[in-house]
Amino acid sequence: MNRLILKYGTPVTIAILAVFAWVTTRRIAAGGLGSIDLLAGTAVAVWVIGTVVFICFWPRITVGGFKRTFVRRGLGGGPIPVNTIYAVPESPSQSALSGSVIATGTDDVLYFGGWLDVGAGPRVLHVPEMHRRYYSVQFTDPSSGANFAYVGKRTTGTAAGDFFLCEPAWRGATPAGMTRIDVPHKAALLIGRAFVADDADRRTAYELAKLVQLTPAPEEHDHE
């Protein structure tokens, strides 16, 4: 998300300032210095309205950008269908060279992710036995940009497990042995990380990350 801000924040800001400077110049030329007060008031109003719009809609824009990237372009292996987890085999620094939206400046993690949609019914997130390896899967709400749930070493441990993902209004029984996670607005951005000790360990981390999967819920539980 920060990469999107860094990529588009500067040109958008420059464009807004250029438009405002042009309008200011035209108003001064047309009405003289008497129009400065009006322009100042307009600038304050635009600033306040723009701040509110930014807070309310920026999360939707940025998280929606991730969805479009995942579904249309993917993370290096082609488009990632909805309700599919894809693990990136290369290091984050290598991903940065190809312009990946989840590349970072550290190579001690391996990324995986996808777009979750439970609108047509619950899904199951399966994680393998991680053998005490640090990993995490964050669930990001596309409406607010807030992370509403985590699965991983610090929250659920490193044992193999299955997590039942559904809408909050879903009233069916949670399958035995699964942990229920409510998805507030039917969809979520899933970003996962798995610790990589060194280059020799990356293959092992990648094989584990590939075992993190989204599957349909058992049929007897796929109803309201």
C-alpha positions as YAML, in Angstrom:
chain: A
units: angstrom
residues:
- id: 1
  name: MET
  ca: [0.00, 0.00, 0.00]
- id: 2
  name: ASN
  ca: [2.85, 2.37, 0.81]
- id: 3
  name: ARG
  ca: [4.30, 1.65, -2.63]
- id: 4
  name: LEU
  ca: [1.07, 2.90, -4.23]
- id: 5
  name: ILE
  ca: [1.16, 6.05, -2.10]
- id: 6
  name: LEU
  ca: [4.78, 6.70, -3.06]
- id: 7
  name: LYS
  ca: [4.04, 6.00, -6.72]
- id: 8
  name: TYR
  ca: [0.96, 8.17, -7.14]
- id: 9
  name: GLY
  ca: [1.05, 10.63, -4.22]
- id: 10
  name: THR
  ca: [3.60, 13.05, -5.69]
- id: 11
  name: PRO
  ca: [2.11, 13.41, -9.20]
- id: 12
  name: VAL
  ca: [-1.42, 13.81, -7.78]
- id: 13
  name: THR
  ca: [-0.23, 16.48, -5.34]
- id: 14
  name: ILE
  ca: [1.65, 18.35, -8.10]
- id: 15
  name: ALA
  ca: [-1.42, 18.23, -10.35]
- id: 16
  name: ILE
  ca: [-3.68, 19.65, -7.62]
- id: 17
  name: LEU
  ca: [-1.21, 22.45, -6.80]
- id: 18
  name: ALA
  ca: [-0.82, 23.29, -10.50]
- id: 19
  name: VAL
  ca: [-4.59, 23.57, -10.96]
- id: 20
  name: PHE
  ca: [-4.92, 25.74, -7.86]
- id: 21
  name: ALA
  ca: [-2.06, 28.00, -8.96]
- id: 22
  name: TRP
  ca: [-3.67, 28.41, -12.39]
- id: 23
  name: VAL
  ca: [-7.07, 29.25, -10.87]
- id: 24
  name: THR
  ca: [-5.45, 31.72, -8.45]
- id: 25
  name: THR
  ca: [-3.58, 33.46, -11.26]
- id: 26
  name: ARG
  ca: [-6.72, 33.76, -13.37]
- id: 27
  name: ARG
  ca: [-8.80, 35.12, -10.47]
- id: 28
  name: ILE
  ca: [-6.20, 37.72, -9.54]
- id: 29
  name: ALA
  ca: [-5.92, 38.81, -13.16]
- id: 30
  name: ALA
  ca: [-9.69, 39.07, -13.50]
- id: 31
  name: GLY
  ca: [-10.69, 40.54, -10.13]
- id: 32
  name: GLY
  ca: [-7.56, 42.01, -8.66]
- id: 33
  name: LEU
  ca: [-6.44, 41.57, -5.05]
- id: 34
  name: GLY
  ca: [-10.05, 41.71, -3.83]
- id: 35
  name: SER
  ca: [-10.56, 38.09, -4.85]
- id: 36
  name: ILE
  ca: [-7.78, 36.81, -2.57]
- id: 37
  name: ASP
  ca: [-10.13, 36.40, 0.42]
- id: 38
  name: LEU
  ca: [-12.50, 34.32, -1.68]
- id: 39
  name: LEU
  ca: [-9.63, 32.18, -2.92]
- id: 40
  name: ALA
  ca: [-8.35, 31.68, 0.63]
- id: 41
  name: GLY
  ca: [-11.79, 30.52, 1.74]
- id: 42
  name: THR
  ca: [-12.03, 28.24, -1.24]
- id: 43
  name: ALA
  ca: [-8.60, 26.79, -0.50]
- id: 44
  name: VAL
  ca: [-9.60, 26.01, 3.11]
- id: 45
  name: ALA
  ca: [-12.85, 24.38, 1.95]
- id: 46
  name: VAL
  ca: [-11.03, 22.30, -0.63]
- id: 47
  name: TRP
  ca: [-8.45, 21.26, 1.96]
- id: 48
  name: VAL
  ca: [-11.13, 20.15, 4.46]
- id: 49
  name: ILE
  ca: [-13.24, 18.35, 1.87]
- id: 50
  name: GLY
  ca: [-10.16, 16.77, 0.31]
- id: 51
  name: THR
  ca: [-8.99, 15.49, 3.71]
- id: 52
  name: VAL
  ca: [-12.36, 13.87, 4.42]
- id: 53
  name: VAL
  ca: [-12.49, 12.31, 0.96]
- id: 54
  name: PHE
  ca: [-8.92, 11.04, 1.34]
- id: 55
  name: ILE
  ca: [-9.65, 9.41, 4.69]
- id: 56
  name: CYS
  ca: [-12.90, 7.83, 3.48]
- id: 57
  name: PHE
  ca: [-11.90, 6.68, 0.01]
- id: 58
  name: TRP
  ca: [-8.12, 6.20, -0.03]
- id: 59
  name: PRO
  ca: [-8.34, 2.75, 1.64]
- id: 60
  name: ARG
  ca: [-10.85, 1.62, -1.00]
- id: 61
  name: ILE
  ca: [-8.64, 2.94, -3.80]
- id: 62
  name: THR
  ca: [-5.41, 1.35, -2.55]
- id: 63
  name: VAL
  ca: [-6.85, -2.02, -1.51]
- id: 64
  name: GLY
  ca: [-8.86, -2.07, -4.74]
- id: 65
  name: GLY
  ca: [-5.57, -1.49, -6.55]
- id: 66
  name: PHE
  ca: [-4.17, -4.62, -4.96]
- id: 67
  name: LYS
  ca: [-7.22, -6.60, -6.09]
- id: 68
  name: ARG
  ca: [-6.88, -5.42, -9.69]
- id: 69
  name: THR
  ca: [-3.16, -6.22, -9.65]
- id: 70
  name: PHE
  ca: [-3.69, -9.71, -8.22]
- id: 71
  name: VAL
  ca: [-6.59, -10.66, -10.49]
- id: 72
  name: ARG
  ca: [-5.34, -9.09, -13.73]
- id: 73
  name: ARG
  ca: [-1.54, -9.28, -13.52]
- id: 74
  name: GLY
  ca: [-0.63, -11.41, -10.53]
- id: 75
  name: LEU
  ca: [2.62, -11.43, -8.59]
- id: 76
  name: GLY
  ca: [4.90, -12.86, -11.23]
- id: 77
  name: GLY
  ca: [3.15, -16.09, -12.18]
- id: 78
  name: GLY
  ca: [0.24, -14.64, -14.13]
- id: 79
  name: PRO
  ca: [-3.26, -13.56, -12.97]
- id: 80
  name: ILE
  ca: [-4.37, -14.91, -9.60]
- id: 81
  name: PRO
  ca: [-8.04, -16.01, -9.63]
- id: 82
  name: VAL
  ca: [-10.26, -14.85, -6.77]
- id: 83
  name: ASN
  ca: [-10.09, -17.20, -3.76]
- id: 84
  name: THR
  ca: [-6.65, -18.46, -4.74]
- id: 85
  name: ILE
  ca: [-3.38, -18.06, -2.82]
- id: 86
  name: TYR
  ca: [-0.18, -17.56, -4.80]
- id: 87
  name: ALA
  ca: [3.30, -17.86, -3.27]
- id: 88
  name: VAL
  ca: [6.10, -15.73, -4.72]
- id: 89
  name: PRO
  ca: [9.23, -17.90, -5.20]
- id: 90
  name: GLU
  ca: [11.68, -15.02, -5.56]
- id: 91
  name: SER
  ca: [13.07, -12.73, -2.90]
- id: 92
  name: PRO
  ca: [11.41, -9.35, -2.23]
- id: 93
  name: SER
  ca: [14.44, -7.50, -3.64]
- id: 94
  name: GLN
  ca: [14.11, -9.49, -6.88]
- id: 95
  name: SER
  ca: [10.37, -8.76, -6.93]
- id: 96
  name: ALA
  ca: [11.13, -5.05, -6.56]
- id: 97
  name: LEU
  ca: [13.01, -5.11, -9.85]
- id: 98
  name: SER
  ca: [9.87, -6.33, -11.59]
- id: 99
  name: GLY
  ca: [7.66, -3.73, -9.88]
- id: 100
  name: SER
  ca: [5.75, -6.08, -7.58]
- id: 101
  name: VAL
  ca: [3.26, -4.26, -5.34]
- id: 102
  name: ILE
  ca: [4.27, -6.28, -2.28]
- id: 103
  name: ALA
  ca: [8.05, -6.08, -2.70]
- id: 104
  name: THR
  ca: [9.99, -4.71, 0.26]
- id: 105
  name: GLY
  ca: [13.56, -3.91, 1.17]
- id: 106
  name: THR
  ca: [14.11, -7.09, 3.19]
- id: 107
  name: ASP
  ca: [14.84, -10.61, 1.97]
- id: 108
  name: ASP
  ca: [14.14, -12.44, 5.22]
- id: 109
  name: VAL
  ca: [10.52, -13.14, 4.30]
- id: 110
  name: LEU
  ca: [8.71, -14.79, 1.42]
- id: 111
  name: TYR
  ca: [5.37, -13.34, 0.35]
- id: 112
  name: PHE
  ca: [2.13, -15.02, -0.65]
- id: 113
  name: GLY
  ca: [-1.36, -13.64, -1.08]
- id: 114
  name: GLY
  ca: [-4.67, -13.48, -2.86]
- id: 115
  name: TRP
  ca: [-8.13, -11.95, -2.88]
- id: 116
  name: LEU
  ca: [-10.81, -13.53, -0.71]
- id: 117
  name: ASP
  ca: [-14.53, -13.36, -1.56]
- id: 118
  name: VAL
  ca: [-17.09, -15.16, 0.60]
- id: 119
  name: GLY
  ca: [-20.13, -13.55, -1.05]
- id: 120
  name: ALA
  ca: [-21.04, -16.82, -2.76]
- id: 121
  name: GLY
  ca: [-20.41, -18.89, 0.36]
- id: 122
  name: PRO
  ca: [-17.85, -19.60, 3.10]
- id: 123
  name: ARG
  ca: [-14.30, -20.60, 2.27]
- id: 124
  name: VAL
  ca: [-11.66, -22.51, 4.21]
- id: 125
  name: LEU
  ca: [-8.10, -21.26, 4.70]
- id: 126
  name: HIS
  ca: [-5.73, -24.19, 5.25]
- id: 127
  name: VAL
  ca: [-2.26, -23.68, 6.68]
- id: 128
  name: PRO
  ca: [0.30, -26.50, 6.96]
- id: 129
  name: GLU
  ca: [2.50, -27.44, 9.89]
- id: 130
  name: MET
  ca: [5.10, -24.67, 9.94]
- id: 131
  name: HIS
  ca: [7.53, -26.35, 12.36]
- id: 132
  name: ARG
  ca: [7.88, -23.25, 14.59]
- id: 133
  name: ARG
  ca: [8.72, -21.07, 11.57]
- id: 134
  name: TYR
  ca: [7.40, -17.52, 11.77]
- id: 135
  name: TYR
  ca: [4.58, -16.85, 9.32]
- id: 136
  name: SER
  ca: [1.49, -14.67, 9.19]
- id: 137
  name: VAL
  ca: [-1.58, -14.12, 7.04]
- id: 138
  name: GLN
  ca: [-3.22, -10.73, 7.43]
- id: 139
  name: PHE
  ca: [-6.83, -10.04, 6.47]
- id: 140
  name: THR
  ca: [-7.38, -6.47, 5.23]
- id: 141
  name: ASP
  ca: [-10.86, -4.96, 4.93]
- id: 142
  name: PRO
  ca: [-11.27, -3.31, 1.48]
- id: 143
  name: SER
  ca: [-13.67, -0.71, 2.89]
- id: 144
  name: SER
  ca: [-11.51, 0.68, 5.70]
- id: 145
  name: GLY
  ca: [-8.02, -0.63, 4.92]
- id: 146
  name: ALA
  ca: [-7.83, -2.02, 8.48]
- id: 147
  name: ASN
  ca: [-6.44, -5.46, 9.26]
- id: 148
  name: PHE
  ca: [-9.28, -7.26, 11.04]
- id: 149
  name: ALA
  ca: [-7.72, -10.70, 11.59]
- id: 150
  name: TYR
  ca: [-4.39, -12.52, 11.61]
- id: 151
  name: VAL
  ca: [-3.47, -16.16, 11.28]
- id: 152
  name: GLY
  ca: [0.12, -17.02, 12.15]
- id: 153
  name: LYS
  ca: [2.72, -17.89, 14.73]
- id: 154
  name: ARG
  ca: [1.96, -14.99, 17.08]
- id: 155
  name: THR
  ca: [-1.83, -15.45, 17.04]
- id: 156
  name: THR
  ca: [-2.72, -19.06, 16.20]
- id: 157
  name: GLY
  ca: [0.61, -20.90, 16.49]
- id: 158
  name: THR
  ca: [2.48, -22.91, 13.85]
- id: 159
  name: ALA
  ca: [0.53, -26.18, 13.89]
- id: 160
  name: ALA
  ca: [-1.48, -27.16, 10.81]
- id: 161
  name: GLY
  ca: [-5.00, -25.77, 10.91]
- id: 162
  name: ASP
  ca: [-8.15, -24.84, 9.02]
- id: 163
  name: PHE
  ca: [-9.99, -21.54, 9.35]
- id: 164
  name: PHE
  ca: [-13.64, -21.12, 8.38]
- id: 165
  name: LEU
  ca: [-14.12, -17.77, 6.59]
- id: 166
  name: CYS
  ca: [-17.64, -16.40, 6.28]
- id: 167
  name: GLU
  ca: [-19.85, -13.32, 6.45]
- id: 168
  name: PRO
  ca: [-20.77, -12.12, 9.98]
- id: 169
  name: ALA
  ca: [-24.45, -12.86, 9.25]
- id: 170
  name: TRP
  ca: [-23.75, -16.49, 8.38]
- id: 171
  name: ARG
  ca: [-25.64, -18.69, 10.86]
- id: 172
  name: GLY
  ca: [-24.48, -22.20, 10.00]
- id: 173
  name: ALA
  ca: [-22.39, -24.38, 12.29]
- id: 174
  name: THR
  ca: [-18.62, -24.06, 12.11]
- id: 175
  name: PRO
  ca: [-17.15, -27.39, 10.94]
- id: 176
  name: ALA
  ca: [-15.50, -29.43, 13.67]
- id: 177
  name: GLY
  ca: [-11.83, -28.65, 14.16]
- id: 178
  name: MET
  ca: [-12.00, -25.28, 12.37]
- id: 179
  name: THR
  ca: [-11.74, -21.75, 13.73]
- id: 180
  name: ARG
  ca: [-14.29, -19.25, 12.44]
- id: 181
  name: ILE
  ca: [-13.19, -15.84, 11.11]
- id: 182
  name: ASP
  ca: [-15.88, -13.33, 10.13]
- id: 183
  name: VAL
  ca: [-15.20, -11.30, 6.99]
- id: 184
  name: PRO
  ca: [-16.96, -7.92, 7.61]
- id: 185
  name: HIS
  ca: [-17.67, -6.87, 4.00]
- id: 186
  name: LYS
  ca: [-17.67, -10.24, 2.19]
- id: 187
  name: ALA
  ca: [-14.18, -9.70, 0.77]
- id: 188
  name: ALA
  ca: [-10.64, -9.20, 2.00]
- id: 189
  name: LEU
  ca: [-7.09, -8.77, 0.79]
- id: 190
  name: LEU
  ca: [-4.89, -11.58, 2.11]
- id: 191
  name: ILE
  ca: [-1.16, -10.94, 2.44]
- id: 192
  name: GLY
  ca: [1.05, -13.69, 3.86]
- id: 193
  name: ARG
  ca: [4.67, -13.75, 4.98]
- id: 194
  name: ALA
  ca: [6.93, -16.68, 5.82]
- id: 195
  name: PHE
  ca: [10.33, -16.31, 7.44]
- id: 196
  name: VAL
  ca: [13.40, -17.16, 5.34]
- id: 197
  name: ALA
  ca: [16.64, -17.78, 7.24]
- id: 198
  name: ASP
  ca: [18.94, -17.57, 4.20]
- id: 199
  name: ASP
  ca: [19.05, -18.34, 0.49]
- id: 200
  name: ALA
  ca: [19.35, -22.07, 1.19]
- id: 201
  name: ASP
  ca: [16.15, -21.90, 3.27]
- id: 202
  name: ARG
  ca: [14.07, -20.10, 0.65]
- id: 203
  name: ARG
  ca: [13.07, -23.28, -1.17]
- id: 204
  name: THR
  ca: [11.75, -24.83, 2.04]
- id: 205
  name: ALA
  ca: [9.80, -21.67, 2.90]
- id: 206
  name: TYR
  ca: [8.37, -21.58, -0.62]
- id: 207
  name: GLU
  ca: [7.20, -25.20, -0.47]
- id: 208
  name: LEU
  ca: [5.43, -24.47, 2.82]
- id: 209
  name: ALA
  ca: [3.87, -21.26, 1.50]
- id: 210
  name: LYS
  ca: [2.44, -23.16, -1.48]
- id: 211
  name: LEU
  ca: [0.52, -25.35, 0.97]
- id: 212
  name: VAL
  ca: [-1.41, -22.33, 2.29]
- id: 213
  name: GLN
  ca: [-4.63, -22.66, 0.32]
- id: 214
  name: LEU
  ca: [-8.20, -21.39, 0.03]
- id: 215
  name: THR
  ca: [-10.86, -24.01, -0.69]
- id: 216
  name: PRO
  ca: [-14.68, -24.05, -0.74]
- id: 217
  name: ALA
  ca: [-16.37, -24.91, 2.55]
- id: 218
  name: PRO
  ca: [-17.81, -28.42, 2.92]
- id: 219
  name: GLU
  ca: [-21.19, -28.53, 1.17]
- id: 220
  name: GLU
  ca: [-23.20, -29.25, 4.31]
- id: 221
  name: HIS
  ca: [-21.87, -25.99, 5.81]
- id: 222
  name: ASP
  ca: [-22.17, -23.82, 2.68]
- id: 223
  name: HIS
  ca: [-25.55, -22.28, 3.44]
- id: 224
  name: GLU
  ca: [-27.18, -19.69, 5.67]
...
